CSV table of C-alpha atoms and ligand atoms in Angstrom, one decimal:
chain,number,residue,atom,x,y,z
A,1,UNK,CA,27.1,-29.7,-41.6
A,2,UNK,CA,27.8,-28.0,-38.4
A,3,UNK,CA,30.5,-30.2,-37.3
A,4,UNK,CA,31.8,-30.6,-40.4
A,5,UNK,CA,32.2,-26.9,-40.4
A,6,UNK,CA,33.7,-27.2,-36.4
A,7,UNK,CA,36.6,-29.7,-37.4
A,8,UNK,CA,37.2,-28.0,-40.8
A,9,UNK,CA,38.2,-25.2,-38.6
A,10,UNK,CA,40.2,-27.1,-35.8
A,11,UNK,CA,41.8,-28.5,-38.5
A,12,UNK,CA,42.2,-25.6,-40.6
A,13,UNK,CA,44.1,-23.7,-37.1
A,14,UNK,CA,46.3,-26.8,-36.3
A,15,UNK,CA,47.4,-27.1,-40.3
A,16,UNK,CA,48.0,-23.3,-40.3
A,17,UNK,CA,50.0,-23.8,-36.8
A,18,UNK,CA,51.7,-26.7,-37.7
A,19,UNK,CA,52.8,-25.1,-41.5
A,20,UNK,CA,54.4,-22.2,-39.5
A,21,UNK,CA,56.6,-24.5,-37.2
A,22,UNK,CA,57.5,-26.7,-40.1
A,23,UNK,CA,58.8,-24.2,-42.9
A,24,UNK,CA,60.8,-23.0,-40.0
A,25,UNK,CA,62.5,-26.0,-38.7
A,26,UNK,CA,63.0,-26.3,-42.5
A,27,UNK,CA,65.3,-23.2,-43.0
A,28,UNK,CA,67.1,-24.2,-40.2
A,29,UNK,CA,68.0,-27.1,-41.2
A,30,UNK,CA,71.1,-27.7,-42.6
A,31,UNK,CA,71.4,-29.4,-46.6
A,32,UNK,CA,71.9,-33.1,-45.9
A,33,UNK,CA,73.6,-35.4,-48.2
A,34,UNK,CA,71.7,-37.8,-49.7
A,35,UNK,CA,71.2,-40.5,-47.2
A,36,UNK,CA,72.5,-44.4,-49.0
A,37,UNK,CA,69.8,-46.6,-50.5
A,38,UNK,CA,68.4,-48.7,-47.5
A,39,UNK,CA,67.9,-52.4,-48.9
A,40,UNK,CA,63.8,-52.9,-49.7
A,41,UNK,CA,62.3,-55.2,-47.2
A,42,UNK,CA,59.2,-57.1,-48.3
A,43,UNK,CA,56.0,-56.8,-46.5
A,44,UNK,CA,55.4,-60.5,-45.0
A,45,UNK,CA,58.8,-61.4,-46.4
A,46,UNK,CA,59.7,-65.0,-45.1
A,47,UNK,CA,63.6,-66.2,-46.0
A,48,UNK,CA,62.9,-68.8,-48.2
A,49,UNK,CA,59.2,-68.6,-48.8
A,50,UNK,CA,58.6,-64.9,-50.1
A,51,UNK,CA,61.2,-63.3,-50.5
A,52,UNK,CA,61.5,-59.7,-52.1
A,53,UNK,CA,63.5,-60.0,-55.9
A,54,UNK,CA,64.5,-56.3,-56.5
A,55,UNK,CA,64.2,-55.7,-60.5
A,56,UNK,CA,63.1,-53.0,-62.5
A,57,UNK,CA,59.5,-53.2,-64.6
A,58,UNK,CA,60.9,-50.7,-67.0
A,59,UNK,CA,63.8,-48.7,-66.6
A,60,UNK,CA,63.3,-46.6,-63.5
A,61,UNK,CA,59.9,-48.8,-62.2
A,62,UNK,CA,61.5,-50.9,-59.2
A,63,UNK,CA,59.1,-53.3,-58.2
A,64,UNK,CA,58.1,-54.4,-54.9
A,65,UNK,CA,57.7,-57.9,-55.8
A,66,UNK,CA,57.0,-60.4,-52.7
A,67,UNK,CA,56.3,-63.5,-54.9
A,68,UNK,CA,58.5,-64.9,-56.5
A,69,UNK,CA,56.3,-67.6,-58.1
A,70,UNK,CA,53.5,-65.6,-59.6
A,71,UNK,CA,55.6,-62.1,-60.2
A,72,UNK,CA,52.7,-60.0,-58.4
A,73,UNK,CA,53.1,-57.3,-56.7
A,74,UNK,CA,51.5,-57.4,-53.7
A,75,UNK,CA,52.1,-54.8,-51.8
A,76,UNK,CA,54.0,-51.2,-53.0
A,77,UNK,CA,53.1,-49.3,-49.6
A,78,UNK,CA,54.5,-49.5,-46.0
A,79,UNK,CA,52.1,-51.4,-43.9
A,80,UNK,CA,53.1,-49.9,-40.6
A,81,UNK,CA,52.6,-46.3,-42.6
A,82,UNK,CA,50.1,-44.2,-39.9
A,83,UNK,CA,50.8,-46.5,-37.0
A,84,UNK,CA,51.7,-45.9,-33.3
A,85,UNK,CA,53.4,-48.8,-31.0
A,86,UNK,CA,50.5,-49.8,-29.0
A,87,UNK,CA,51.0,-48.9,-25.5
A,88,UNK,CA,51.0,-51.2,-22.7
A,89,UNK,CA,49.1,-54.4,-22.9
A,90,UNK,CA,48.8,-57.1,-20.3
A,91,UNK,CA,50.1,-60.2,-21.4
A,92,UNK,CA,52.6,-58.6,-25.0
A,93,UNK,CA,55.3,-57.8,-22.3
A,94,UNK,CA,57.1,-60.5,-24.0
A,95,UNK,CA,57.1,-58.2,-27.4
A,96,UNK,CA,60.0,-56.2,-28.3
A,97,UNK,CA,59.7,-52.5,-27.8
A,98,UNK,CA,58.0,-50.7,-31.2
A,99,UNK,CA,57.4,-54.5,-32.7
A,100,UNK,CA,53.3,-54.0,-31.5
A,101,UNK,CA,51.8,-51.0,-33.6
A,102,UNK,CA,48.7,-49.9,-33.9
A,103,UNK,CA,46.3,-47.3,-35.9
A,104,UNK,CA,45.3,-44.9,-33.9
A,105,UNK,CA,41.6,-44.9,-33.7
A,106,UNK,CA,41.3,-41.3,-32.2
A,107,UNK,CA,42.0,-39.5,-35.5
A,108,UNK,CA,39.2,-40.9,-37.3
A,109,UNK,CA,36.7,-39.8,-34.9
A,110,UNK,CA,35.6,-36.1,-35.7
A,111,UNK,CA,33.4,-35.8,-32.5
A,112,UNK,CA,35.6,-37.5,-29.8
A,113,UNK,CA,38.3,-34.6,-29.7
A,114,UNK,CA,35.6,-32.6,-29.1
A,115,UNK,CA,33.7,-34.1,-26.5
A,116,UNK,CA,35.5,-33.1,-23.5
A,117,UNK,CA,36.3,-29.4,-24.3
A,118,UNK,CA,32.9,-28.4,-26.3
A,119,UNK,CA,30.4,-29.6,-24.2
A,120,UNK,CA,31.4,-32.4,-21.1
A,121,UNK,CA,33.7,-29.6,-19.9
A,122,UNK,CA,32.5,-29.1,-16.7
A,123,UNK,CA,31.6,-25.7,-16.9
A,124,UNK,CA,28.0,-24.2,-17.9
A,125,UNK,CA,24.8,-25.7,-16.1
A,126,UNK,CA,23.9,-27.6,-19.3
A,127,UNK,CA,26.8,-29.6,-19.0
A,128,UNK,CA,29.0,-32.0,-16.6
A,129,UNK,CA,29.1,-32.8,-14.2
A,130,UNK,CA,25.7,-31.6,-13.1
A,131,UNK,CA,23.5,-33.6,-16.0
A,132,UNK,CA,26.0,-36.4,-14.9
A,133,UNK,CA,23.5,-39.9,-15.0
A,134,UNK,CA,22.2,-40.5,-11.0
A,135,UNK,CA,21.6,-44.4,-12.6
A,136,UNK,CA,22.1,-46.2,-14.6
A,137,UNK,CA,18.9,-46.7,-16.2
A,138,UNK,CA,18.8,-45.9,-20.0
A,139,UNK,CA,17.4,-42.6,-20.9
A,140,UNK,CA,16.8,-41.4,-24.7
A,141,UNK,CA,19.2,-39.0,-25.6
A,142,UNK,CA,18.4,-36.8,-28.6
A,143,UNK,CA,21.4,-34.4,-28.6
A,144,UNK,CA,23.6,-37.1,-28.7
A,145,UNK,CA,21.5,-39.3,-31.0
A,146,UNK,CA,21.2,-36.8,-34.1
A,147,UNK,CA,25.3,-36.7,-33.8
A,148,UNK,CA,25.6,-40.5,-33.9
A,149,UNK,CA,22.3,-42.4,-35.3
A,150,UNK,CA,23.9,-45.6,-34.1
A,151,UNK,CA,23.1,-44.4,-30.3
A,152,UNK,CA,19.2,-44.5,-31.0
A,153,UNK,CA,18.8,-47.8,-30.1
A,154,UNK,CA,21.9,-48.7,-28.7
A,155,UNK,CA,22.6,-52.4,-29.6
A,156,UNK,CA,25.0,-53.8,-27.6
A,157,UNK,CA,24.1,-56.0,-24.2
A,158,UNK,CA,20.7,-55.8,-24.6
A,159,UNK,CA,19.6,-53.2,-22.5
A,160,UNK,CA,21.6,-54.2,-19.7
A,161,UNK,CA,24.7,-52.1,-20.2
A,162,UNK,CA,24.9,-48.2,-21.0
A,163,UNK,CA,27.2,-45.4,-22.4
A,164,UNK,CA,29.0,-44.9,-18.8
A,165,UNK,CA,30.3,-48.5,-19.1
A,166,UNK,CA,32.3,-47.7,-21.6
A,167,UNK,CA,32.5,-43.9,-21.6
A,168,UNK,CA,34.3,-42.4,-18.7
A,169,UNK,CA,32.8,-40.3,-16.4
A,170,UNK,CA,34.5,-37.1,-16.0
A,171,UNK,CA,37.3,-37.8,-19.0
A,172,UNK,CA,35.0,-37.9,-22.2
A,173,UNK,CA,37.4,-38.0,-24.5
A,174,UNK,CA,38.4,-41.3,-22.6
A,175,UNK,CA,37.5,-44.9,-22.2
A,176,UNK,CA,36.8,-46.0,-18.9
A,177,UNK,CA,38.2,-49.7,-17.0
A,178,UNK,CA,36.5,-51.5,-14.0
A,179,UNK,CA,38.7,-49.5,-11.9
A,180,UNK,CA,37.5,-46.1,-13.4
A,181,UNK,CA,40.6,-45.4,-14.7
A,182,UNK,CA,40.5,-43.5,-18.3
A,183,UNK,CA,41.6,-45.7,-21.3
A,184,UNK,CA,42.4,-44.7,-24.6
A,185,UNK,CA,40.6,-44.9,-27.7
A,186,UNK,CA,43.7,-46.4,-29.4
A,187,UNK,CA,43.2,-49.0,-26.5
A,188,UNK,CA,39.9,-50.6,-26.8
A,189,UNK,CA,41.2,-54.1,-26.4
A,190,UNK,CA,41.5,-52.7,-22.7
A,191,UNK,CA,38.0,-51.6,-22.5
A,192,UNK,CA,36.6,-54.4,-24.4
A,193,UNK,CA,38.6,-57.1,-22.3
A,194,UNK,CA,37.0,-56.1,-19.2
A,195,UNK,CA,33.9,-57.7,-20.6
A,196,UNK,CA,34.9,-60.3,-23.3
A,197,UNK,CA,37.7,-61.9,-21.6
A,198,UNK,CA,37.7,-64.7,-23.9
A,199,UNK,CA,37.8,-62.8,-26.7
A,200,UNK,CA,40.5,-60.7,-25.6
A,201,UNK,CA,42.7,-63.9,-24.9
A,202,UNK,CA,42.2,-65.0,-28.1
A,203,UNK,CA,43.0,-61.6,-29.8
A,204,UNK,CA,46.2,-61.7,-28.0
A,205,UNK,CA,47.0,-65.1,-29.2
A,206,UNK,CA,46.1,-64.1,-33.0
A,207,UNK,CA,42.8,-66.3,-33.0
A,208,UNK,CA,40.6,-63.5,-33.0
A,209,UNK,CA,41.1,-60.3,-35.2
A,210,UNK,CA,43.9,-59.7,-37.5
A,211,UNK,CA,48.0,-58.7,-37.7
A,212,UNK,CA,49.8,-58.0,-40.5
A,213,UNK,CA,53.6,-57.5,-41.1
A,214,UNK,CA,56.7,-59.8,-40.2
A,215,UNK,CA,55.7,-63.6,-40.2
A,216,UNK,CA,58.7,-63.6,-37.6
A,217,UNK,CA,56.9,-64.3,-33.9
A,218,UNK,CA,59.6,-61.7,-32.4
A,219,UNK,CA,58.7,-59.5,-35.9
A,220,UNK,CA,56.8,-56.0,-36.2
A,221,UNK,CA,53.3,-56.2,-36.8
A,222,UNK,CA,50.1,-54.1,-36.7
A,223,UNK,CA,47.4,-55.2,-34.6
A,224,UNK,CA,43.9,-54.2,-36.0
A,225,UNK,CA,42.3,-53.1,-32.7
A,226,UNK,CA,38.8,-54.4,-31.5
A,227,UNK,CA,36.9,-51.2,-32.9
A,228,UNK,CA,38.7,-51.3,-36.6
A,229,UNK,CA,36.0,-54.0,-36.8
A,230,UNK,CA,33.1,-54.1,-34.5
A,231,UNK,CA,31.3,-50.9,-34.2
A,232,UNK,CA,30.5,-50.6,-30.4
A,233,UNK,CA,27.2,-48.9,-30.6
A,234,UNK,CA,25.9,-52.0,-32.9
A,235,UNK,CA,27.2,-54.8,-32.2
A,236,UNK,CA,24.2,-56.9,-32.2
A,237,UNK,CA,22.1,-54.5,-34.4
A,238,UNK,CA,21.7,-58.0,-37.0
A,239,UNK,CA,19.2,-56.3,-39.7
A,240,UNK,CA,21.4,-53.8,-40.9
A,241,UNK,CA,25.3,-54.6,-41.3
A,242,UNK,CA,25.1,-57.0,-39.0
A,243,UNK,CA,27.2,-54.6,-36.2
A,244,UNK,CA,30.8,-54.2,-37.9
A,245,UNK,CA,31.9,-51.0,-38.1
A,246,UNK,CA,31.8,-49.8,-41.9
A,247,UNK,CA,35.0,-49.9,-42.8
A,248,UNK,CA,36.9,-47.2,-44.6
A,249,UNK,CA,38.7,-48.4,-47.7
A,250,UNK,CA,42.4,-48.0,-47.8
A,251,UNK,CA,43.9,-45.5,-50.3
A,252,UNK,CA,45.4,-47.3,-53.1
A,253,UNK,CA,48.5,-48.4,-52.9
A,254,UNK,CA,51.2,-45.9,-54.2
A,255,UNK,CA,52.4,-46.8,-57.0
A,256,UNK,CA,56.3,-46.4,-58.0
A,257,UNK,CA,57.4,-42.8,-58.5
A,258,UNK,CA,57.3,-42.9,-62.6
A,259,UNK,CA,54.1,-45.8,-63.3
A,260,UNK,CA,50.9,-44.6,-64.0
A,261,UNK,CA,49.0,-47.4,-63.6
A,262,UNK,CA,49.3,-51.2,-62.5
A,263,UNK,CA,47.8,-52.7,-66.0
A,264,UNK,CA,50.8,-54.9,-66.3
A,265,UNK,CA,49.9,-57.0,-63.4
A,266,UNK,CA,46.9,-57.9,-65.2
A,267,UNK,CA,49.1,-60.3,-67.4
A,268,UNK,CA,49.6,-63.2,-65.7
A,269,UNK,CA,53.2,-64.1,-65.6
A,270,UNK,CA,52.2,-67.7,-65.4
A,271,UNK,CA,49.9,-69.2,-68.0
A,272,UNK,CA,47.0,-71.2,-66.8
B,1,LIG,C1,30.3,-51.1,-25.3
B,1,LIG,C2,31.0,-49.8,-25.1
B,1,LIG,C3,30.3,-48.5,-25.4
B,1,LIG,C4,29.0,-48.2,-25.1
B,1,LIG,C5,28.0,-48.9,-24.2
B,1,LIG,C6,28.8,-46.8,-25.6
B,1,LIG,N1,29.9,-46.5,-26.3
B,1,LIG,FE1,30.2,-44.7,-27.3
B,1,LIG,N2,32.0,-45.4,-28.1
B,1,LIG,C7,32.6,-46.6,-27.6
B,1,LIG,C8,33.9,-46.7,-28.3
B,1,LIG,C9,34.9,-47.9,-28.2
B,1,LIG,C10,34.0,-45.6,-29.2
B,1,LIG,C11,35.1,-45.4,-30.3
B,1,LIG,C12,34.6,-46.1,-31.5
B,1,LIG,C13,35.7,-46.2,-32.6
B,1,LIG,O1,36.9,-46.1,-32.4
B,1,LIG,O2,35.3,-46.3,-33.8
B,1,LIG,C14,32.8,-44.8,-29.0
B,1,LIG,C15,32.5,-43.6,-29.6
B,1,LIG,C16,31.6,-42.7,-29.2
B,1,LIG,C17,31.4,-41.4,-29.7
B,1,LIG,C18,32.3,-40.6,-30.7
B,1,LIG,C19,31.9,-40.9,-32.1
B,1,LIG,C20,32.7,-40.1,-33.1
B,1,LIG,O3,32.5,-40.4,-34.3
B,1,LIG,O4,33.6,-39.3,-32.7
B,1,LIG,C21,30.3,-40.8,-29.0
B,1,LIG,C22,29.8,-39.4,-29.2
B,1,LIG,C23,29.8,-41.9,-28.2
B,1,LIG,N3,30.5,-43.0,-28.3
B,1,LIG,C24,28.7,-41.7,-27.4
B,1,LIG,C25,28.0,-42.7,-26.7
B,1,LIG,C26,26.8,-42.6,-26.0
B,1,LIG,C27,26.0,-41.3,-25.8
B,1,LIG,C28,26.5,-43.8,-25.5
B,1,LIG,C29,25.3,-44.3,-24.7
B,1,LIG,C30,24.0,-44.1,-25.4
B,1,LIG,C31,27.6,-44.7,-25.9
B,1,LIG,N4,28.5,-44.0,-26.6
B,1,LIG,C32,27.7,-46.1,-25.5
B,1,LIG,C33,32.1,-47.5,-26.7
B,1,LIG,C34,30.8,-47.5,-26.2
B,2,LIG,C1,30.5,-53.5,-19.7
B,2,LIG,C2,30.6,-54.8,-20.4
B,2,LIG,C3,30.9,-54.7,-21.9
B,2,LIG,C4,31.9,-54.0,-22.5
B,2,LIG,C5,32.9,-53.0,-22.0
B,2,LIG,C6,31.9,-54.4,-23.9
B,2,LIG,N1,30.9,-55.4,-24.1
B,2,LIG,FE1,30.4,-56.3,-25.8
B,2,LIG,N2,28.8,-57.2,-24.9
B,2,LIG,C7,28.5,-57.1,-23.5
B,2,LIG,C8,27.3,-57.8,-23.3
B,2,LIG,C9,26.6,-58.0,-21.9
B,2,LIG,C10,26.9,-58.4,-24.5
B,2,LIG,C11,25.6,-59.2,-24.8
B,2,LIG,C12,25.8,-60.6,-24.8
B,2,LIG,C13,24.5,-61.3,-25.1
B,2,LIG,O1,23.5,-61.0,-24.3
B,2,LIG,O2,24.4,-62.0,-26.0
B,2,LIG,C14,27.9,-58.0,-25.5
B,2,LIG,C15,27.9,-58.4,-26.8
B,2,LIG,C16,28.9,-58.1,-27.7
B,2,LIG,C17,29.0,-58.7,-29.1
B,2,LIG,C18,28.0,-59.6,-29.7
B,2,LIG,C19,28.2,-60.9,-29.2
B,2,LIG,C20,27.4,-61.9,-29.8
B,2,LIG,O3,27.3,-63.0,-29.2
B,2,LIG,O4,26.8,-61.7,-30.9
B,2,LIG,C21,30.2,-58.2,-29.6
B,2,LIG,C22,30.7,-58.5,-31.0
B,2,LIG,C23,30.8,-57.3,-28.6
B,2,LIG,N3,30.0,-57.3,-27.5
B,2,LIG,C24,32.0,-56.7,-28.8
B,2,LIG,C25,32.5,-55.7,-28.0
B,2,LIG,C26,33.5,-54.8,-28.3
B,2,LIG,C27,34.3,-54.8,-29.6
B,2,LIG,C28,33.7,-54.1,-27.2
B,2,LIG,C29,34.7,-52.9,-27.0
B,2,LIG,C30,34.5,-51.8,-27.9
B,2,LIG,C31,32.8,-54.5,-26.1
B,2,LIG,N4,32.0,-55.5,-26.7
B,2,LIG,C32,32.7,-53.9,-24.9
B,2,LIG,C33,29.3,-56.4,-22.6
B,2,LIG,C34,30.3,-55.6,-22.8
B,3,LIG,C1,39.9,-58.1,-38.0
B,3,LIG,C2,38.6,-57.8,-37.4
B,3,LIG,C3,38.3,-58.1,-36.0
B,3,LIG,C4,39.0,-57.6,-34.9
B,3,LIG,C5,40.2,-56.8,-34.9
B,3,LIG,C6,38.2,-58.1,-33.7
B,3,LIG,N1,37.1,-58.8,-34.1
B,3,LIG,FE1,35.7,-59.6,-32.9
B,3,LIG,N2,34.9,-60.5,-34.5
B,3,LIG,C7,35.2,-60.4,-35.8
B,3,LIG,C8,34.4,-61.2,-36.6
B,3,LIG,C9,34.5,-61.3,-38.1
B,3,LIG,C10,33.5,-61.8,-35.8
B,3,LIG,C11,32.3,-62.8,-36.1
B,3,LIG,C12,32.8,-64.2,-36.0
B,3,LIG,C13,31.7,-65.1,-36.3
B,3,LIG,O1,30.6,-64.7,-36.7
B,3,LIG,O2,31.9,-66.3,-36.0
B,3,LIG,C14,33.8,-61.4,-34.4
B,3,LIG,C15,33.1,-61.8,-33.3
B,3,LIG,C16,33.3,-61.2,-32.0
B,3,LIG,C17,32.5,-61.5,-30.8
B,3,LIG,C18,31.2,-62.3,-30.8
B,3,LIG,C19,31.7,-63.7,-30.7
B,3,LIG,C20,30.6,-64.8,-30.7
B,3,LIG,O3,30.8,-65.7,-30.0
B,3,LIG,O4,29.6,-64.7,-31.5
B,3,LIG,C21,33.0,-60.7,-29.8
B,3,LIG,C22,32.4,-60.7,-28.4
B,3,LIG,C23,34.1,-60.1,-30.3
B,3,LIG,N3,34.3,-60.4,-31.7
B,3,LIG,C24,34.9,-59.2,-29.6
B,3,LIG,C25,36.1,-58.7,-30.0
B,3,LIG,C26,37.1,-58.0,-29.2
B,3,LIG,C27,36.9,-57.8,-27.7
B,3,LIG,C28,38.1,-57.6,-30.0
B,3,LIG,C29,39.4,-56.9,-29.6
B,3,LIG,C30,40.2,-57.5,-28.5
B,3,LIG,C31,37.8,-58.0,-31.3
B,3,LIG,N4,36.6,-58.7,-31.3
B,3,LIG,C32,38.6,-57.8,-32.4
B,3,LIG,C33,36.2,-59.5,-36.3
B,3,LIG,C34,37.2,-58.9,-35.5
């Protein structure tokens, strides 16, 4: 309840702060024209294979129709809606700039923001760096464990690795590589590569994980990140969800501006 009540207010502060700046850039801004249509791209278009067939549903319902075969829509939204490129990855030089994006994993996690200015701040005698671990043997941690259940009975190595493995030091609103260097929480492939090589290899050659977007090689795509799908407090907790993170659904997909529901696409355009 607490910390629902902390980040309400954070983000009850940055909305208010962030309102304020907006309406003004708003009256300053000049009245544009109306900018001309941009031509719809499908999602996962292919020339030849899927390609987008622009028509209206009803007058004023444009479709975003990616099938031409079946007549489904399958997608209305923007995949890469929410995404960031992904930052500098070992081995995706090759990728044209902005082509790699990502979901930022650091807005979806209420206590991480706060972790390195509330209480691992360095300052106070409760806090870092003096309670900083002197090993690395693991010790129950009952602050930390009422916040995230998962950290209990940590389940991943088997008892032979521990928070500050993955968690830097000093930075803890950072990840931490082999060289103590602070990674990012939109960058776990960096922190989970310095252990599963193999796995990392294979994520970057799309046979591990998931991409969605342009079938093109050289096309945009989002990359779902190592921690959109494996919860790294329980990896190998088997009992309960079998360690995957517990994934949020996606909103619905908007529909267009005009249709109130998607019922249509119940009738099968094809009988069978
Ligand atoms: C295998 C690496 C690893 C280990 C070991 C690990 N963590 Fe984490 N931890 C992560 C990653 C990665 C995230 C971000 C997860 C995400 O994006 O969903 C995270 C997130 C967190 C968060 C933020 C949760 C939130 O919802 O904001 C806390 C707090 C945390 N870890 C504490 C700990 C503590 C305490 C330990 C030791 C008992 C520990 N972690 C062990 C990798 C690890
Ligand atoms: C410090 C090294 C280290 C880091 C960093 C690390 N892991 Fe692990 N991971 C291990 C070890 C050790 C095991 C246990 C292997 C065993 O004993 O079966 C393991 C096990 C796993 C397993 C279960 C494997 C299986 O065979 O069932 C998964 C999944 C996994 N890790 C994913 C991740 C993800 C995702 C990240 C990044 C958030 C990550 N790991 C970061 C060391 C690490
Ligand atoms: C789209 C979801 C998804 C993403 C993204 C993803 N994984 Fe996995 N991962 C899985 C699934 C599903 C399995 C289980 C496969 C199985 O049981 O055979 C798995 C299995 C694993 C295992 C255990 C493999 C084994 O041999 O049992 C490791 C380790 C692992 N993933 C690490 C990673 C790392 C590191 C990343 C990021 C670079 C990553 N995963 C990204 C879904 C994902």
């Amino acid at each position: 309840m607490r910390k629902l009540a902390i980040v309400t207010l954070v983000l009850g502060l940055c909305g208010g702060a962030f309102y304020a700046v907006s309406a003004a850039e708003k009256a300053a801004e000049p009245a544009k024209e109306a900018a001309p249509k941009a031509p719809v791209e499908c999602f996962e278009s292919r020339k030849g294979a899927s390609e987008i067939t622009q028509r209206d549903i009803k007058p004023g319902w444009p479709n975003v129709k990616c099938s031409p075969k079946t007549g489904a829509a399958l997608w209305y939204g923007d995949p890469y809606d929410g995404t960031v490129p992904m930052g500098k990855m070992p081995g995706l030089e090759n990728i044209p700039e902005g082509h790699a994006v990502i979901k930022p994993r650091s807005e979806k996690l209420a206590l991480m923001p706060m972790c390195g200015v509330s209480c691992h701040n360095g300052v106070g005698p409760a806090f870092n760096p003096p309670t900083l671990p002197k090993d690395k043997k693991p010790k129950p941690n009952p602050t930390m464990e009422a916040m995230v259940p998962d950290l209990a009975n940590l389940q991943h190595g088997r008892g032979r690795i521990w928070c500050m493995d993955c968690h830097h030091t000093t930075k803890r609103n950072m990840l931490v590589d082999h060289f103590g260097d602070p990674v990012s929480f939109d960058q776990p492939q960096l922190l989970c590569g310095k252990c599963h090589g193999d796995k990392l290899r294979d994520w970057r050659d799309g046979i591990h994980g998931k991409r969605i977007g342009s079938f093109a090689s050289t096309g945009k795509k989002r990359w779902f990140t190592c921690t959109e799908c494996h919860n790294p407090h329980n990896v190998q907790d088997g009992a309960r969800n079998r360690g995957f993170a517990q994934l949020q659904p996606e909103p619905s997909p908007q529909l267009p501006r005009g249709m109130k529901d998607a019922s249509h696409e119940k009738l099968h355009p094809i009988p069978h």
